Amino acid sequence: MDFKTKTGTSSKNDIQVYGFNLTEDLVGNITLADMAFLGAKHRKPTENESKMLNALLVAICEHGFTPSSISTRLTYLGAPEAVQASIASGLLGAGTVYLGAMENVAELLQTTYQKHGDNKDTCEMAATVLKEQNEAGLQIPGFGHPVHKPKDPRTTKLFEIAGDLGFYGKHSKLLTEIHRQFCVLKGKTITLNAVGAIGAIMADMDMDYRIVKSFAVASRAVGLVAHVVEEIETGRKEGAGQQIFDYVESHTNYEVIDR
Amino acid sequence: MDFKTKTGTSSKNDIQVYGFNLTEDLVGNITLADMAFLGAKHRKPTENESKMLNALLVAICEHGFTPSSISTRLTYLGAPEAVQASIASGLLGAGTVYLGAMENVAELLQTTYQKHGDNKDTCEMAATVLKEQNEAGLQIPGFGHPVHKPKDPRTTKLFEIAGDLGFYGKHSKLLTEIHRQFCVLKGKTITLNAVGAIGAIMADMDMDYRIVKSFAVASRAVGLVAHVVEEIETGRKEGAGQQIFDYVESHTNYEVIDR
Amino acid sequence: MDFKTKTGTSSKNDIQVYGFNLTEDLVGNITLADMAFLGAKHRKPTENESKMLNALLVAICEHGFTPSSISTRLTYLGAPEAVQASIASGLLGAGTVYLGAMENVAELLQTTYQKHGDNKDTCEMAATVLKEQNEAGLQIPGFGHPVHKPKDPRTTKLFEIAGDLGFYGKHSKLLTEIHRQFCVLKGKTITLNAVGAIGAIMADMDMDYRIVKSFAVASRAVGLVAHVVEEIETGRKEGAGQQIFDYVESHTNYEVIDR
Amino acid sequence: MDFKTKTGTSSKNDIQVYGFNLTEDLVGNITLADMAFLGAKHRKPTENESKMLNALLVAICEHGFTPSSISTRLTYLGAPEAVQASIASGLLGAGTVYLGAMENVAELLQTTYQKHGDNKDTCEMAATVLKEQNEAGLQIPGFGHPVHKPKDPRTTKLFEIAGDLGFYGKHSKLLTEIHRQFCVLKGKTITLNAVGAIGAIMADMDMDYRIVKSFAVASRAVGLVAHVVEEIETGRKEGAGQQIFDYVESHTNYEVIDR
């Protein structure tokens, strides 16, 4: 055999996914989000892990109009026959600017514990992180929000659920303490945003920081379904895609280059 | 206001999604798949609807190596910094060939009832569909499978769950009867595939056929996470993406055009 | 050998592309557009073919703000590190609505000659096409334009160049005659648009209708470079992507669903 | 007016692109690649600039089977109705790994001159670059090639053309000298690859390093046309996309996870 995978395979009478029989073990027993967990950890989530993951992914699934969802709608205008292309178009903006912080927070927290071990107290560790980031000229990811000030309601809710389900662990605690000290240093309350909270909780769920962003991308794909649906429901002319384009077209000043 | 949407909006202290408060009503209460349902039907699913939808989406989420998942892995080779592009690349193949049948089945069943009403018995209706499709030179979508013969284990399982949860309705019954008559006509058992079953069950969940494929695309996005994860875990050189490319490169005959 | 291709291959000292030595025969001798021609026809274009193809692709390369170019800019906002994703996002809208007509025109003209032969005169053939399309309830592709009425300046120019270079052949003549009769039937002048003219000229260049749209997609990719460049030049805050999104965000009415 | 752009606009009788009348000034007068130049520099290229740019883009347009072109073909299998999605899928792999070096070379050379001015001699400047990169623990981009050893035939050709056309300037000279000293340091000849040469020549054409990769993406889009064409020509079953997938499917070992 030339190639190998643990993901899945099919034979005449059954389908295997990560060592499970798809129809006997998974279909009807687990949620869609659990399939992503299965891909990441190669085991089924516990009930609490499933609840936590679904909560995290629900929290970042829908944001109304965003650059991504507008892109999905504009793409739908030109290619209504290919909804997969509309959804893909919206996913393509899920890069460093909006979602990168999720990965960066998980990375910062995980590498901090790898580097300094588990024995320092959280307060001292947080001070170290702030000092190291400052010396390196780096910002702390996961802080600040243009709308939700001084609190992001998703952060509050997700940390609360994490506490109830047993995932408010050392990474979440460290981020909370970094945030507390950061606000003292700044002399004002800066938002600890949802993307930061999710990065910390995923670290506490023992998800490698390198795969954290993939979960967010999958959640976005689910959220973009609603935008395709709304374009279909409103019809082409009344749809937001066409309306936004019409507005831009009729309110653009073409700057002539003088030659 | 120039534009409008029902999808969602944010204010300083909360986020609204389809009339629900995101953190109070949805996060922690519903699953990721339910967010797609909310987008499609503008209400929360009932418990049975949520179970059914999760079962359908779990059933088509992961297939091991497919043209789509290989495309995701090949894209990851060139752009590991942009996992959203890898996942989008894999989604782009979710077109008419593999997933189109899901939409086509839902369309055939829904338009049949729109055209002929609900009063004919299923047996007569199925015969009409077969006759009409035959006269129009069209195939029946949702039949046949290269591997799962004569039964697709997902079809059996999904119809069983649909029966338990109350979604084995008139559309599923009609497809089952069309299938029965079709096999009699052909003189052999042709597979009623999972994509066909899902199209019928989604029709019985009262999903408009035009949005059925979007759900499948979202499910695929979740499934592709596992392929990105496996590429990260194996590392570049040992990853299936690189191995497949290396094999192709060393086993390709360049056909020189004689001039 | 398991796989084969005529496209190209590399060895230690040279690169072969469709039977040509890349560095000796192609680099410095042909234009970028000629590479697409080479891919399509497996030979270098003549000087006139190269001029014609470049003219066609220049004509549809840039349109200022379009749903596609706005999508590219919105994607850039979220993923400036991945310009390939921005450009891909803009390409994804190149579907049936805007560019489909190019393929449809070429198909209509090529299949008409395949079906009816070359012996009928153009006037009679055009009448046949109008009659057949009408009976089938189909529109004639390539007619109408929201801005350029009653003439599309690109159509005039491209047919003029095609005449000069020897590509105003039977397909272009037939489309012109169909257009003339169509306007008589309608009692007013409907625009013969650029996409229609390009479909006809490509048919006269002996390009199979199935590959016509690929050329347009490649041209669009070149055009989208300018939109990425302008986003980089203006900087994030002043860029059209951010400005458009900010306008949409602040002018959207969230329609609350009453429960 | 809310938005502005220099790219282009349309009115009833004409189309403006960067201050040019599209049909009068551009169509029939410039090549497709020149449109990208126009987008980048907001002026038409000189004859030599056009020749140089076409040569650079022809050089990196086609590579036979690559991860990108295989991804395009695999996507075509599932969505033959959407060739734009196939081409976009192939573009998405144009990330840091294969094309990043082009941008990195241009950046290194341009920032070196910004930092150290133009007065040092090339030999001294090259030594400085090697020293600084070494101290920062960074590799020199643009060196090394898996197949073309010790010379990349495209580098030789492109520098030769650049010399003839007046674009073998200070950036190309500096890269050549860095390469010479690097090989001396290593004690063997390392390939100066095409991507490196193109980065240097683009710097000598006064292209900002941040837009260099966009040109490469556009060139790839043109090259991918040939792969879509070959899939259409061979037909689904005989096409490389299906053949590669069939091979992978029948030569994959599913690694069962023991539970």
Coordinates of N, CA, C and O in Angstrom, one line a residue, chain A residues 1-9 16-20 42-43 79 81-82 84 92 247-248 250-257 259, chain D residues 1-9 16-20 42-43 79 81-82 84 92 247-248 250-257 259:
Chain A
M1 N 0.8 -1.2 0.0 CA 0.0 0.0 0.0 C 0.9 1.3 0.0 O 1.9 1.3 0.7
D2 N 0.5 2.2 -0.8 CA 1.3 3.4 -1.0 C 0.9 4.5 0.0 O 1.8 5.3 0.4
F3 N -0.3 4.6 0.4 CA -0.8 5.7 1.2 C -1.5 5.2 2.4 O -2.0 4.1 2.4
K4 N -1.6 6.1 3.4 CA -2.3 5.6 4.6 C -3.1 6.8 5.3 O -2.7 7.9 5.1
T5 N -4.2 6.4 5.9 CA -4.9 7.4 6.6 C -5.7 6.7 7.8 O -6.0 5.5 7.7
K6 N -5.9 7.5 8.8 CA -6.8 7.0 9.9 C -8.2 7.5 9.8 O -9.1 7.1 10.5
T7 N -8.4 8.4 8.8 CA -9.7 9.1 8.8 C -10.9 8.2 8.5 O -11.9 8.2 9.3
G8 N -10.8 7.4 7.4 CA -12.0 6.6 7.1 C -11.8 5.8 5.9 O -10.9 6.0 5.1
T9 N -12.7 4.8 5.7 CA -12.7 4.0 4.5 C -14.0 3.3 4.4 O -14.8 3.3 5.3
Q16 N -16.0 2.8 7.8 CA -15.2 2.9 9.1 C -14.7 4.4 9.2 O -14.2 4.9 8.2
V17 N -14.9 5.0 10.3 CA -14.3 6.3 10.6 C -13.6 6.3 11.9 O -14.2 6.0 12.9
Y18 N -12.3 6.5 11.8 CA -11.4 6.5 13.0 C -11.7 5.3 13.9 O -11.8 5.4 15.1
G19 N -11.9 4.1 13.3 CA -12.1 2.9 14.1 C -13.5 2.7 14.5 O -13.8 1.7 15.2
F20 N -14.4 3.6 14.2 CA -15.8 3.4 14.5 C -16.6 3.0 13.2 O -16.2 3.4 12.1
H42 N -9.2 11.7 17.6 CA -9.3 10.3 17.2 C -10.1 9.4 18.3 O -9.9 8.2 18.4
R43 N -10.9 10.1 19.0 CA -11.8 9.4 19.9 C -13.1 10.2 20.0 O -13.1 11.4 19.7
A79 N -22.8 33.1 -9.4 CA -22.8 31.7 -9.5 C -23.8 31.0 -8.6 O -23.4 30.1 -7.8
E81 N -25.6 28.6 -9.2 CA -25.6 27.2 -9.5 C -24.6 26.4 -8.7 O -24.6 25.2 -8.6
A82 N -23.7 27.2 -8.0 CA -22.6 26.5 -7.3 C -22.5 27.1 -5.8 O -21.7 27.9 -5.5
Q84 N -21.6 25.7 -3.2 CA -20.3 25.4 -2.6 C -19.3 26.5 -2.8 O -18.4 26.8 -1.9
L92 N -12.8 32.0 2.7 CA -11.4 32.4 2.4 C -10.9 33.6 3.2 O -9.7 33.8 3.3
Y247 N -25.6 49.6 -4.5 CA -25.3 50.8 -3.7 C -23.8 51.2 -4.0 O -23.5 52.4 -4.3
V248 N -22.9 50.3 -4.0 CA -21.5 50.6 -4.3 C -21.4 51.1 -5.7 O -20.7 52.1 -5.9
S250 N -23.4 52.7 -7.5 CA -23.9 54.1 -7.7 C -23.4 55.1 -6.8 O -23.7 56.3 -6.9
H251 N -22.5 54.7 -5.9 CA -21.8 55.7 -5.0 C -20.3 55.6 -5.0 O -19.7 55.8 -4.0
T252 N -19.8 55.2 -6.2 CA -18.3 55.2 -6.3 C -17.9 56.3 -7.2 O -18.4 56.6 -8.3
N253 N -16.8 57.0 -6.7 CA -16.2 58.0 -7.5 C -15.0 57.4 -8.2 O -14.1 56.9 -7.5
Y254 N -15.0 57.4 -9.5 CA -13.9 56.9 -10.3 C -12.8 58.0 -10.3 O -13.1 59.1 -10.9
E255 N -11.7 57.8 -9.7 CA -10.6 58.8 -9.7 C -9.8 58.7 -11.0 O -9.0 57.8 -11.2
V256 N -10.0 59.7 -11.8 CA -9.3 59.7 -13.1 C -7.9 60.1 -12.9 O -7.6 61.0 -12.2
I257 N -7.0 59.3 -13.5 CA -5.6 59.6 -13.4 C -5.3 60.6 -14.5 O -5.5 60.3 -15.7
R259 N -3.2 62.4 -17.2 CA -2.0 62.0 -18.0 C -1.6 63.2 -18.9 O -2.4 63.9 -19.4
Chain D
M1 N -19.9 61.1 -2.7 CA -19.6 59.7 -3.0 C -18.9 59.0 -1.9 O -18.1 59.6 -1.2
D2 N -19.3 57.8 -1.7 CA -18.9 57.0 -0.5 C -17.6 56.3 -0.7 O -16.8 56.1 0.2
F3 N -17.4 55.8 -2.0 CA -16.3 54.9 -2.2 C -15.5 55.5 -3.4 O -16.0 56.2 -4.2
K4 N -14.2 55.0 -3.5 CA -13.5 55.5 -4.7 C -12.5 54.4 -5.2 O -12.1 53.5 -4.4
T5 N -12.2 54.5 -6.4 CA -11.3 53.5 -7.0 C -10.7 54.2 -8.3 O -11.3 55.0 -8.9
K6 N -9.4 53.8 -8.6 CA -8.8 54.2 -9.8 C -8.9 53.1 -10.9 O -8.5 53.3 -12.0
T7 N -9.4 51.9 -10.5 CA -9.3 50.8 -11.4 C -10.1 51.0 -12.7 O -9.6 50.8 -13.8
G8 N -11.4 51.3 -12.5 CA -12.2 51.4 -13.8 C -13.6 51.8 -13.5 O -14.1 51.7 -12.3
T9 N -14.3 52.2 -14.5 CA -15.7 52.5 -14.4 C -16.3 52.4 -15.8 O -15.6 52.4 -16.8
Q16 N -13.7 53.2 -18.8 CA -12.5 53.8 -18.4 C -11.7 52.8 -17.5 O -12.3 52.3 -16.6
V17 N -10.4 52.6 -17.8 CA -9.6 51.8 -17.0 C -8.3 52.6 -16.7 O -7.5 52.9 -17.6
Y18 N -8.1 53.0 -15.4 CA -6.9 53.7 -15.0 C -6.6 54.9 -16.0 O -5.5 55.2 -16.4
G19 N -7.7 55.6 -16.3 CA -7.5 56.8 -17.1 C -7.4 56.6 -18.6 O -7.3 57.5 -19.4
F20 N -7.5 55.3 -19.0 CA -7.5 55.0 -20.4 C -8.9 54.6 -20.9 O -9.7 54.0 -20.1
H42 N -0.3 51.8 -12.7 CA -1.2 52.8 -13.2 C -0.8 53.5 -14.4 O -1.1 54.7 -14.7
R43 N 0.1 52.9 -15.2 CA 0.4 53.4 -16.6 C 0.7 52.2 -17.5 O 0.9 51.1 -17.0
A79 N -17.3 19.0 -9.8 CA -18.1 20.2 -10.2 C -17.7 20.6 -11.6 O -17.2 21.8 -11.8
E81 N -19.5 21.7 -13.8 CA -20.3 22.8 -14.2 C -19.7 24.1 -13.8 O -20.2 25.2 -14.2
A82 N -18.7 24.1 -13.0 CA -18.2 25.3 -12.4 C -16.6 25.4 -12.6 O -15.9 25.2 -11.6
Q84 N -14.7 27.8 -12.9 CA -14.1 28.8 -12.1 C -13.7 28.2 -10.7 O -12.7 28.6 -10.2
L92 N -5.5 28.2 -4.8 CA -5.4 28.3 -3.3 C -4.2 27.7 -2.7 O -3.8 28.1 -1.6
Y247 N -6.4 5.5 -8.3 CA -5.2 4.9 -7.8 C -5.0 5.1 -6.3 O -4.8 4.1 -5.5
V248 N -5.3 6.3 -5.8 CA -5.2 6.5 -4.4 C -6.2 5.7 -3.6 O -5.8 5.0 -2.6
S250 N -7.5 2.8 -4.4 CA -7.2 1.4 -4.3 C -5.8 1.1 -3.7 O -5.4 -0.1 -3.6
H251 N -5.1 2.1 -3.3 CA -3.7 1.8 -2.7 C -3.6 2.5 -1.4 O -2.5 2.9 -1.0
T252 N -4.7 2.7 -0.7 CA -4.6 3.3 0.6 C -4.9 2.2 1.7 O -5.8 1.4 1.6
N253 N -4.0 2.3 2.7 CA -4.2 1.4 3.8 C -4.9 2.2 4.9 O -4.4 3.2 5.4
Y254 N -6.1 1.8 5.3 CA -6.8 2.4 6.4 C -6.2 1.9 7.7 O -6.3 0.7 8.0
E255 N -5.7 2.8 8.5 CA -5.0 2.4 9.7 C -6.1 2.4 10.8 O -6.5 3.4 11.3
V256 N -6.5 1.2 11.2 CA -7.5 1.1 12.2 C -7.0 1.4 13.6 O -5.9 1.0 14.0
I257 N -7.7 2.3 14.3 CA -7.3 2.6 15.7 C -7.9 1.6 16.6 O -9.1 1.3 16.6
R259 N -9.2 0.0 19.8 CA -9.9 0.6 21.0 C -10.1 -0.5 22.1 O -10.5 -1.6 21.8

